[in-house]
Structure formats: structure tokens, C-alpha cells
Short mmCIF file of N, CA and C in Angstrom, two decimals:
data_model
loop_
_atom_site.label_atom_id
_atom_site.label_comp_id
_atom_site.label_asym_id
_atom_site.label_seq_id
_atom_site.Cartn_x
_atom_site.Cartn_y
_atom_site.Cartn_z
N MET M 1 -3.53 -33.39 23.68
CA MET M 1 -4.11 -32.22 23.05
C MET M 1 -3.64 -30.97 23.80
N ALA M 2 -3.16 -30.00 23.07
CA ALA M 2 -2.66 -28.77 23.66
C ALA M 2 -3.82 -27.91 24.14
N SER M 3 -3.59 -27.27 25.27
CA SER M 3 -4.65 -26.38 25.77
C SER M 3 -4.48 -25.00 25.13
N PHE M 4 -5.59 -24.39 24.91
CA PHE M 4 -5.61 -23.08 24.27
C PHE M 4 -6.18 -22.11 25.28
N SER M 5 -5.31 -21.26 25.83
CA SER M 5 -5.79 -20.27 26.79
C SER M 5 -5.59 -18.88 26.21
N ILE M 6 -6.61 -18.10 26.32
CA ILE M 6 -6.55 -16.76 25.76
C ILE M 6 -6.99 -15.77 26.83
N THR M 7 -6.23 -14.72 26.97
CA THR M 7 -6.51 -13.72 28.00
C THR M 7 -7.23 -12.53 27.37
N PRO M 8 -7.81 -11.68 28.20
CA PRO M 8 -8.43 -10.47 27.65
C PRO M 8 -7.43 -9.60 26.87
N LEU M 9 -6.18 -9.56 27.33
CA LEU M 9 -5.16 -8.79 26.60
C LEU M 9 -4.91 -9.42 25.23
N ASP M 10 -4.88 -10.76 25.17
CA ASP M 10 -4.71 -11.43 23.89
C ASP M 10 -5.85 -11.08 22.94
N ILE M 11 -7.07 -11.06 23.45
CA ILE M 11 -8.24 -10.70 22.63
C ILE M 11 -8.08 -9.29 22.09
N LEU M 12 -7.68 -8.37 22.95
CA LEU M 12 -7.47 -6.98 22.53
C LEU M 12 -6.40 -6.90 21.44
N LEU M 13 -5.31 -7.62 21.62
CA LEU M 13 -4.22 -7.61 20.63
C LEU M 13 -4.66 -8.25 19.31
N ILE M 14 -5.45 -9.29 19.37
CA ILE M 14 -5.94 -9.94 18.15
C ILE M 14 -6.89 -8.99 17.41
N VAL M 15 -7.77 -8.32 18.15
CA VAL M 15 -8.68 -7.35 17.52
C VAL M 15 -7.87 -6.22 16.89
N LEU M 16 -6.86 -5.74 17.59
CA LEU M 16 -5.99 -4.69 17.06
C LEU M 16 -5.29 -5.18 15.79
N THR M 17 -4.82 -6.43 15.80
CA THR M 17 -4.17 -7.01 14.62
C THR M 17 -5.12 -7.01 13.43
N VAL M 18 -6.34 -7.48 13.65
CA VAL M 18 -7.32 -7.56 12.56
C VAL M 18 -7.63 -6.16 12.02
N LEU M 19 -7.82 -5.20 12.92
CA LEU M 19 -8.11 -3.83 12.49
C LEU M 19 -6.96 -3.23 11.69
N LEU M 20 -5.76 -3.33 12.23
CA LEU M 20 -4.60 -2.75 11.55
C LEU M 20 -4.36 -3.40 10.18
N MET M 21 -4.47 -4.71 10.14
CA MET M 21 -4.23 -5.39 8.86
C MET M 21 -5.36 -5.15 7.87
N GLY M 22 -6.58 -5.08 8.36
CA GLY M 22 -7.71 -4.79 7.47
C GLY M 22 -7.59 -3.40 6.86
N ILE M 23 -7.28 -2.42 7.69
CA ILE M 23 -7.09 -1.05 7.18
C ILE M 23 -5.87 -1.01 6.27
N GLY M 24 -4.84 -1.78 6.62
CA GLY M 24 -3.64 -1.83 5.79
C GLY M 24 -3.93 -2.37 4.39
N ILE M 25 -4.70 -3.44 4.31
CA ILE M 25 -5.05 -4.00 3.00
C ILE M 25 -5.85 -2.99 2.19
N ILE M 26 -6.82 -2.34 2.82
CA ILE M 26 -7.60 -1.30 2.14
C ILE M 26 -6.67 -0.16 1.71
N GLY M 27 -5.71 0.18 2.56
CA GLY M 27 -4.77 1.26 2.28
C GLY M 27 -3.85 0.98 1.11
N CYS M 28 -3.75 -0.26 0.69
CA CYS M 28 -2.93 -0.58 -0.49
C CYS M 28 -3.53 0.06 -1.73
N ILE M 29 -4.83 0.24 -1.72
CA ILE M 29 -5.53 0.77 -2.90
C ILE M 29 -5.83 2.25 -2.73
N ILE M 30 -6.15 2.65 -1.51
CA ILE M 30 -6.50 4.05 -1.25
C ILE M 30 -5.24 4.82 -0.89
N PRO M 31 -4.92 5.86 -1.63
CA PRO M 31 -3.71 6.62 -1.34
C PRO M 31 -3.83 7.38 -0.02
N GLY M 32 -2.70 7.60 0.60
CA GLY M 32 -2.67 8.38 1.83
C GLY M 32 -2.75 7.52 3.09
N ILE M 33 -2.98 6.23 2.94
CA ILE M 33 -3.01 5.33 4.09
C ILE M 33 -1.72 4.51 4.05
N ALA M 34 -1.01 4.51 5.15
CA ALA M 34 0.27 3.80 5.22
C ALA M 34 0.02 2.29 5.34
N ALA M 35 -0.20 1.65 4.21
CA ALA M 35 -0.66 0.27 4.17
C ALA M 35 0.31 -0.72 4.82
N THR M 36 1.52 -0.77 4.33
CA THR M 36 2.45 -1.76 4.86
C THR M 36 2.84 -1.49 6.31
N PRO M 37 3.03 -0.23 6.73
CA PRO M 37 3.29 -0.02 8.15
C PRO M 37 2.12 -0.46 9.04
N LEU M 38 0.90 -0.27 8.57
CA LEU M 38 -0.25 -0.73 9.36
C LEU M 38 -0.26 -2.25 9.47
N CYS M 39 0.00 -2.93 8.37
CA CYS M 39 0.05 -4.40 8.42
C CYS M 39 1.19 -4.87 9.32
N TRP M 40 2.32 -4.20 9.25
CA TRP M 40 3.42 -4.56 10.13
C TRP M 40 3.04 -4.30 11.59
N GLY M 41 2.32 -3.22 11.84
CA GLY M 41 1.83 -2.94 13.19
C GLY M 41 0.92 -4.06 13.70
N GLY M 42 0.12 -4.62 12.79
CA GLY M 42 -0.70 -5.78 13.15
C GLY M 42 0.15 -6.98 13.52
N MET M 43 1.24 -7.17 12.77
CA MET M 43 2.17 -8.26 13.10
C MET M 43 2.78 -8.02 14.48
N LEU M 44 3.16 -6.79 14.74
CA LEU M 44 3.75 -6.45 16.03
C LEU M 44 2.77 -6.73 17.17
N ALA M 45 1.52 -6.37 16.99
CA ALA M 45 0.51 -6.65 18.02
C ALA M 45 0.38 -8.15 18.24
N SER M 46 0.37 -8.92 17.16
CA SER M 46 0.25 -10.38 17.29
C SER M 46 1.48 -11.00 17.93
N TYR M 47 2.62 -10.39 17.75
CA TYR M 47 3.85 -10.91 18.35
C TYR M 47 3.71 -11.08 19.87
N PHE M 48 2.91 -10.23 20.48
CA PHE M 48 2.73 -10.27 21.93
C PHE M 48 1.58 -11.16 22.39
N VAL M 49 0.90 -11.82 21.47
CA VAL M 49 -0.15 -12.78 21.82
C VAL M 49 0.52 -14.11 22.11
N ASP M 50 0.22 -14.70 23.27
CA ASP M 50 0.88 -15.93 23.69
C ASP M 50 0.73 -17.07 22.68
N GLU M 51 -0.42 -17.18 22.06
CA GLU M 51 -0.69 -18.28 21.13
C GLU M 51 -0.09 -18.07 19.74
N CYS M 52 0.45 -16.91 19.47
CA CYS M 52 1.04 -16.62 18.16
C CYS M 52 2.53 -16.91 18.21
N LYS M 53 3.00 -17.69 17.27
CA LYS M 53 4.41 -18.10 17.24
C LYS M 53 5.20 -17.31 16.20
N LEU M 54 4.95 -16.03 16.12
CA LEU M 54 5.67 -15.15 15.20
C LEU M 54 7.04 -14.88 15.80
N SER M 55 8.09 -15.13 15.04
CA SER M 55 9.44 -14.96 15.58
C SER M 55 9.89 -13.50 15.50
N LEU M 56 10.82 -13.16 16.36
CA LEU M 56 11.40 -11.82 16.33
C LEU M 56 12.12 -11.58 15.01
N THR M 57 12.76 -12.62 14.49
CA THR M 57 13.46 -12.50 13.21
C THR M 57 12.48 -12.14 12.10
N THR M 58 11.34 -12.83 12.07
CA THR M 58 10.32 -12.52 11.06
C THR M 58 9.85 -11.09 11.20
N LEU M 59 9.63 -10.67 12.43
CA LEU M 59 9.17 -9.30 12.69
C LEU M 59 10.18 -8.27 12.21
N ILE M 60 11.45 -8.52 12.46
CA ILE M 60 12.50 -7.58 12.03
C ILE M 60 12.63 -7.56 10.51
N VAL M 61 12.65 -8.73 9.89
CA VAL M 61 12.75 -8.80 8.43
C VAL M 61 11.57 -8.07 7.79
N CYS M 62 10.37 -8.30 8.32
CA CYS M 62 9.18 -7.64 7.78
C CYS M 62 9.23 -6.13 8.02
N GLY M 63 9.85 -5.71 9.11
CA GLY M 63 10.04 -4.28 9.36
C GLY M 63 10.94 -3.65 8.32
N VAL M 64 12.02 -4.34 7.97
CA VAL M 64 12.94 -3.84 6.93
C VAL M 64 12.22 -3.80 5.58
N ILE M 65 11.44 -4.83 5.30
CA ILE M 65 10.67 -4.86 4.05
C ILE M 65 9.69 -3.69 4.02
N THR M 66 9.05 -3.41 5.15
CA THR M 66 8.10 -2.30 5.24
C THR M 66 8.76 -0.97 4.88
N VAL M 67 9.91 -0.71 5.47
CA VAL M 67 10.62 0.54 5.19
C VAL M 67 11.01 0.60 3.72
N THR M 68 11.50 -0.51 3.18
CA THR M 68 11.92 -0.56 1.78
C THR M 68 10.74 -0.27 0.84
N VAL M 69 9.60 -0.92 1.10
CA VAL M 69 8.42 -0.73 0.26
C VAL M 69 7.93 0.71 0.32
N GLU M 70 7.93 1.30 1.50
CA GLU M 70 7.46 2.68 1.63
C GLU M 70 8.38 3.65 0.89
N VAL M 71 9.69 3.41 0.96
CA VAL M 71 10.64 4.26 0.23
C VAL M 71 10.43 4.09 -1.28
N LEU M 72 10.32 2.84 -1.73
CA LEU M 72 10.09 2.59 -3.15
C LEU M 72 8.78 3.20 -3.62
N ASP M 73 7.74 3.08 -2.81
CA ASP M 73 6.44 3.60 -3.19
C ASP M 73 6.46 5.13 -3.33
N THR M 74 7.36 5.76 -2.62
CA THR M 74 7.50 7.21 -2.72
C THR M 74 8.15 7.60 -4.05
N PHE M 75 9.11 6.81 -4.50
CA PHE M 75 9.89 7.18 -5.67
C PHE M 75 9.43 6.56 -6.98
N VAL M 76 8.69 5.46 -6.93
CA VAL M 76 8.27 4.78 -8.16
C VAL M 76 7.43 5.67 -9.07
N PRO M 77 6.38 6.34 -8.56
CA PRO M 77 5.60 7.20 -9.47
C PRO M 77 6.43 8.31 -10.12
N ALA M 78 7.30 8.94 -9.33
CA ALA M 78 8.15 9.99 -9.88
C ALA M 78 9.11 9.42 -10.92
N PHE M 79 9.60 8.23 -10.67
CA PHE M 79 10.50 7.58 -11.62
C PHE M 79 9.79 7.32 -12.95
N PHE M 80 8.57 6.76 -12.86
CA PHE M 80 7.82 6.47 -14.08
C PHE M 80 7.47 7.75 -14.83
N THR M 81 7.04 8.77 -14.09
CA THR M 81 6.70 10.04 -14.73
C THR M 81 7.93 10.66 -15.39
N GLY M 82 9.07 10.59 -14.71
CA GLY M 82 10.31 11.11 -15.27
C GLY M 82 10.73 10.37 -16.53
N LYS M 83 10.52 9.05 -16.55
CA LYS M 83 10.85 8.24 -17.73
C LYS M 83 10.01 8.66 -18.93
N ALA M 84 8.83 9.16 -18.66
CA ALA M 84 7.94 9.58 -19.74
C ALA M 84 8.18 11.02 -20.15
N GLY M 85 9.10 11.70 -19.45
CA GLY M 85 9.34 13.10 -19.74
C GLY M 85 8.27 14.01 -19.16
N GLY M 86 7.57 13.51 -18.16
CA GLY M 86 6.49 14.28 -17.55
C GLY M 86 7.01 15.37 -16.64
N SER M 87 6.13 16.29 -16.33
CA SER M 87 6.47 17.42 -15.48
C SER M 87 5.92 17.19 -14.07
N LYS M 88 6.27 18.11 -13.18
CA LYS M 88 5.74 18.07 -11.82
C LYS M 88 4.23 18.23 -11.85
N ALA M 89 3.70 18.99 -12.82
CA ALA M 89 2.25 19.17 -12.94
C ALA M 89 1.57 17.83 -13.23
N GLY M 90 2.22 16.97 -14.00
CA GLY M 90 1.67 15.65 -14.27
C GLY M 90 1.65 14.78 -13.03
N SER M 91 2.72 14.86 -12.24
CA SER M 91 2.78 14.10 -10.98
C SER M 91 1.71 14.57 -10.01
N ILE M 92 1.58 15.88 -9.88
CA ILE M 92 0.55 16.43 -8.99
C ILE M 92 -0.84 16.07 -9.50
N GLY M 93 -1.01 16.13 -10.80
CA GLY M 93 -2.29 15.75 -11.40
C GLY M 93 -2.65 14.30 -11.13
N ALA M 94 -1.65 13.42 -11.15
CA ALA M 94 -1.90 12.00 -10.86
C ALA M 94 -2.38 11.82 -9.42
N ILE M 95 -1.78 12.56 -8.50
CA ILE M 95 -2.19 12.46 -7.09
C ILE M 95 -3.61 13.00 -6.92
N VAL M 96 -3.87 14.17 -7.48
CA VAL M 96 -5.21 14.77 -7.39
C VAL M 96 -6.23 13.85 -8.06
N GLY M 97 -5.88 13.31 -9.21
CA GLY M 97 -6.78 12.41 -9.93
C GLY M 97 -7.11 11.16 -9.13
N THR M 98 -6.15 10.68 -8.36
CA THR M 98 -6.39 9.50 -7.52
C THR M 98 -7.45 9.81 -6.47
N PHE M 99 -7.32 10.97 -5.81
CA PHE M 99 -8.29 11.34 -4.78
C PHE M 99 -9.66 11.63 -5.39
N VAL M 100 -9.70 12.32 -6.51
CA VAL M 100 -10.97 12.62 -7.17
C VAL M 100 -11.63 11.31 -7.61
N GLY M 101 -10.83 10.42 -8.18
CA GLY M 101 -11.36 9.13 -8.61
C GLY M 101 -11.92 8.32 -7.46
N LEU M 102 -11.29 8.42 -6.31
CA LEU M 102 -11.75 7.71 -5.12
C LEU M 102 -13.16 8.15 -4.74
N PHE M 103 -13.38 9.46 -4.75
CA PHE M 103 -14.67 9.98 -4.30
C PHE M 103 -15.75 9.93 -5.38
N LEU M 104 -15.36 9.98 -6.63
CA LEU M 104 -16.36 10.01 -7.69
C LEU M 104 -16.66 8.65 -8.31
N GLY M 105 -15.69 7.79 -8.34
CA GLY M 105 -15.90 6.57 -9.09
C GLY M 105 -15.55 5.28 -8.39
N GLY M 106 -15.35 5.30 -7.09
CA GLY M 106 -15.03 4.07 -6.38
C GLY M 106 -13.76 3.44 -6.90
N PHE M 107 -13.78 2.12 -7.02
CA PHE M 107 -12.59 1.37 -7.41
C PHE M 107 -12.13 1.73 -8.82
N ILE M 108 -13.05 1.84 -9.76
CA ILE M 108 -12.69 2.21 -11.14
C ILE M 108 -12.09 3.61 -11.16
N GLY M 109 -12.65 4.51 -10.36
CA GLY M 109 -12.11 5.87 -10.27
C GLY M 109 -10.70 5.90 -9.72
N ILE M 110 -10.42 5.01 -8.76
CA ILE M 110 -9.08 4.95 -8.19
C ILE M 110 -8.07 4.50 -9.25
N ILE M 111 -8.51 3.60 -10.11
CA ILE M 111 -7.62 3.10 -11.16
C ILE M 111 -7.43 4.14 -12.27
N LEU M 112 -8.53 4.75 -12.71
CA LEU M 112 -8.45 5.70 -13.83
C LEU M 112 -8.08 7.12 -13.40
N GLY M 113 -8.29 7.45 -12.14
CA GLY M 113 -8.00 8.80 -11.64
C GLY M 113 -6.57 9.25 -11.88
N PRO M 114 -5.56 8.43 -11.54
CA PRO M 114 -4.18 8.86 -11.77
C PRO M 114 -3.88 9.12 -13.25
N PHE M 115 -4.46 8.30 -14.11
CA PHE M 115 -4.25 8.47 -15.55
C PHE M 115 -4.80 9.82 -16.01
N PHE M 116 -6.08 10.07 -15.72
CA PHE M 116 -6.70 11.31 -16.18
C PHE M 116 -6.12 12.53 -15.46
N GLY M 117 -5.77 12.37 -14.18
CA GLY M 117 -5.15 13.48 -13.45
C GLY M 117 -3.82 13.89 -14.04
N ALA M 118 -2.98 12.90 -14.35
CA ALA M 118 -1.67 13.20 -14.97
C ALA M 118 -1.86 13.82 -16.35
N PHE M 119 -2.81 13.30 -17.09
CA PHE M 119 -3.08 13.81 -18.43
C PHE M 119 -3.51 15.28 -18.37
N ILE M 120 -4.45 15.58 -17.50
CA ILE M 120 -4.94 16.96 -17.36
C ILE M 120 -3.83 17.86 -16.83
N GLY M 121 -3.06 17.36 -15.84
CA GLY M 121 -1.94 18.14 -15.30
C GLY M 121 -0.93 18.49 -16.37
N GLU M 122 -0.60 17.52 -17.22
CA GLU M 122 0.35 17.79 -18.30
C GLU M 122 -0.22 18.76 -19.32
N LEU M 123 -1.51 18.65 -19.62
CA LEU M 123 -2.12 19.60 -20.56
C LEU M 123 -2.16 21.01 -19.98
N ILE M 124 -2.37 21.13 -18.69
CA ILE M 124 -2.33 22.44 -18.05
C ILE M 124 -0.91 23.01 -18.14
N HIS M 125 0.06 22.14 -17.94
CA HIS M 125 1.47 22.56 -18.01
C HIS M 125 1.85 22.97 -19.43
N ASP M 126 1.44 22.19 -20.42
CA ASP M 126 1.78 22.48 -21.81
C ASP M 126 0.67 21.91 -22.71
N SER M 127 -0.29 22.76 -23.03
CA SER M 127 -1.44 22.30 -23.81
C SER M 127 -1.10 22.03 -25.28
N SER M 128 0.09 22.39 -25.70
CA SER M 128 0.44 22.20 -27.11
C SER M 128 0.99 20.80 -27.40
N ASP M 129 1.31 20.03 -26.36
CA ASP M 129 1.94 18.73 -26.57
C ASP M 129 1.04 17.61 -26.05
N PHE M 130 0.02 17.27 -26.83
CA PHE M 130 -0.95 16.24 -26.48
C PHE M 130 -0.27 14.87 -26.32
N SER M 131 0.66 14.56 -27.20
CA SER M 131 1.34 13.27 -27.18
C SER M 131 2.14 13.08 -25.89
N ARG M 132 2.86 14.11 -25.47
CA ARG M 132 3.64 14.01 -24.23
C ARG M 132 2.72 13.86 -23.04
N ALA M 133 1.59 14.60 -23.06
CA ALA M 133 0.63 14.50 -21.97
C ALA M 133 0.07 13.09 -21.87
N LEU M 134 -0.24 12.51 -23.00
CA LEU M 134 -0.79 11.15 -23.02
C LEU M 134 0.27 10.15 -22.54
N ASN M 135 1.48 10.29 -23.02
CA ASN M 135 2.58 9.41 -22.61
C ASN M 135 2.82 9.52 -21.11
N SER M 136 2.84 10.73 -20.59
CA SER M 136 3.03 10.94 -19.17
C SER M 136 1.91 10.31 -18.36
N ALA M 137 0.69 10.42 -18.86
CA ALA M 137 -0.46 9.84 -18.17
C ALA M 137 -0.34 8.31 -18.11
N VAL M 138 0.09 7.70 -19.19
CA VAL M 138 0.26 6.25 -19.22
C VAL M 138 1.31 5.83 -18.21
N PHE M 139 2.42 6.55 -18.16
CA PHE M 139 3.48 6.19 -17.22
C PHE M 139 3.09 6.49 -15.77
N ALA M 140 2.32 7.54 -15.53
CA ALA M 140 1.82 7.81 -14.18
C ALA M 140 0.91 6.67 -13.74
N PHE M 141 0.07 6.20 -14.65
CA PHE M 141 -0.80 5.07 -14.36
C PHE M 141 0.02 3.83 -14.04
N LEU M 142 1.06 3.55 -14.83
CA LEU M 142 1.91 2.39 -14.59
C LEU M 142 2.63 2.50 -13.24
N GLY M 143 3.06 3.71 -12.90
CA GLY M 143 3.70 3.93 -11.60
C GLY M 143 2.75 3.67 -10.46
N PHE M 144 1.52 4.13 -10.59
CA PHE M 144 0.50 3.91 -9.57
C PHE M 144 0.22 2.42 -9.42
N ILE M 145 0.03 1.73 -10.52
CA ILE M 145 -0.26 0.29 -10.49
C ILE M 145 0.92 -0.49 -9.89
N THR M 146 2.13 -0.11 -10.25
CA THR M 146 3.32 -0.80 -9.73
C THR M 146 3.42 -0.62 -8.21
N GLY M 147 3.27 0.62 -7.75
CA GLY M 147 3.33 0.87 -6.31
C GLY M 147 2.21 0.18 -5.56
N THR M 148 1.01 0.23 -6.10
CA THR M 148 -0.14 -0.41 -5.46
C THR M 148 0.06 -1.92 -5.42
N GLY M 149 0.51 -2.49 -6.52
CA GLY M 149 0.73 -3.92 -6.58
C GLY M 149 1.79 -4.38 -5.58
N LEU M 150 2.87 -3.64 -5.50
CA LEU M 150 3.94 -3.98 -4.56
C LEU M 150 3.43 -3.94 -3.12
N ARG M 151 2.72 -2.87 -2.78
CA ARG M 151 2.18 -2.75 -1.42
C ARG M 151 1.19 -3.87 -1.13
N LEU M 152 0.34 -4.19 -2.10
CA LEU M 152 -0.67 -5.23 -1.89
C LEU M 152 -0.02 -6.60 -1.69
N ILE M 153 0.98 -6.91 -2.48
CA ILE M 153 1.69 -8.19 -2.34
C ILE M 153 2.33 -8.30 -0.96
N VAL M 154 3.02 -7.26 -0.55
CA VAL M 154 3.70 -7.28 0.74
C VAL M 154 2.69 -7.34 1.89
N ALA M 155 1.63 -6.55 1.82
CA ALA M 155 0.62 -6.55 2.88
C ALA M 155 -0.04 -7.93 2.99
N CYS M 156 -0.37 -8.54 1.87
CA CYS M 156 -0.98 -9.88 1.91
C CYS M 156 0.00 -10.91 2.47
N ALA M 157 1.27 -10.79 2.13
CA ALA M 157 2.29 -11.70 2.68
C ALA M 157 2.38 -11.54 4.19
N PHE M 158 2.28 -10.32 4.68
CA PHE M 158 2.30 -10.09 6.13
C PHE M 158 1.10 -10.73 6.80
N VAL M 159 -0.06 -10.59 6.19
CA VAL M 159 -1.29 -11.19 6.75
C VAL M 159 -1.14 -12.71 6.79
N ILE M 160 -0.68 -13.29 5.69
CA ILE M 160 -0.52 -14.75 5.63
C ILE M 160 0.48 -15.23 6.67
N ALA M 161 1.61 -14.54 6.80
CA ALA M 161 2.63 -14.93 7.79
C ALA M 161 2.06 -14.86 9.20
N THR M 162 1.27 -13.84 9.46
CA THR M 162 0.69 -13.69 10.81
C THR M 162 -0.34 -14.78 11.10
N VAL M 163 -1.21 -15.04 10.15
CA VAL M 163 -2.22 -16.09 10.33
C VAL M 163 -1.54 -17.44 10.53
N ARG M 164 -0.53 -17.73 9.73
CA ARG M 164 0.19 -19.00 9.85
C ARG M 164 0.87 -19.13 11.22
N ALA M 165 1.33 -18.00 11.76
CA ALA M 165 2.00 -18.03 13.07
C ALA M 165 1.05 -18.43 14.18
N TYR M 166 -0.23 -18.24 14.00
CA TYR M 166 -1.21 -18.67 15.00
C TYR M 166 -1.43 -20.18 14.97
N PHE M 167 -1.14 -20.79 13.85
CA PHE M 167 -1.38 -22.22 13.70
C PHE M 167 -0.10 -23.05 13.65
N ALA M 168 1.02 -22.40 14.00
CA ALA M 168 2.31 -23.10 13.97
C ALA M 168 2.48 -24.02 15.16
#
């Protein structure tokens, strides 16, 4: 039977891992929190725990994935809004709507906020084109969901890889 020895530093690193990954998972849904970098930071903390068998290769690959996801998450909403013929006002409205939805409506507000924010932003930009505003709002919503989904999948994969490394 293998002995399991844990030091106070290991405990600190494990607590740091749990905090970073927990905030990272929450950050997948709440805008403004760097979700995947936080989860990767949790992996990095675990890498230095003696009982964790996370490889340097895994850490590097996950680091590259983190950078890729963050870059994509920056451009996906703008791409979707552009595909719908939306304006910068629609993009800004989607961001504002996300924050307003967070504070007013919890989880449902976070989901519907980008839609209504983009819609209102487009109507402010051009109140004569209801159809374009609605189309832009739908695409802003799809961009938000795509980015959120991608971040959530990657963050959960990082958590699973880290947990598995403790039991390897």
C-alpha cells in the first residue's frame, strides 16, 4: 500500500487549486471573470503538489488551449454580431445587458441579458429597423452562448484532468 504524505504547502496548493477552479467555473457564466485562465492557474498550483501526477506536457497543452479559448471568446461575439449585420451599439448593448441581467435576474438574466441588451442597443442605433435589431439580438445571444459553452467545456475538462491526476 502506497503511503500518502501531505505537507502544509500541499494543503495550501490544493486549497488554491479548488478556489481558482471554483471561481473559474463560475466565471464561465459570469462575464468579466477570466474563467479558463483561472482554471489553468488551479492546474498550475496542483502541478506542484507531490501527490498530483499532472505532467508538464498536459500543463503546457492546457496553457495553449487557454490562450486559444480566450482569443476566440474575444472575437466570437463580434463575429456573430457582424454576421447579423449588427452595429457596435448592438455589441455594447449585449455586454451591458449581460451585466444588467446578472444583477437583476440571476441565471435567467445572464442568459436573456445579452439578447435584450443587443436588441435595445440596435434600436438606439437605428429605431427604424426592428427586424435588423431582432436579428442582431439573436446573433448576439448565439455568440454569448457559444463563448460561454466553449469556456465551460474547457474549464470542466481542466478540472477533470486535475482531479484524475491526483488518482493516477
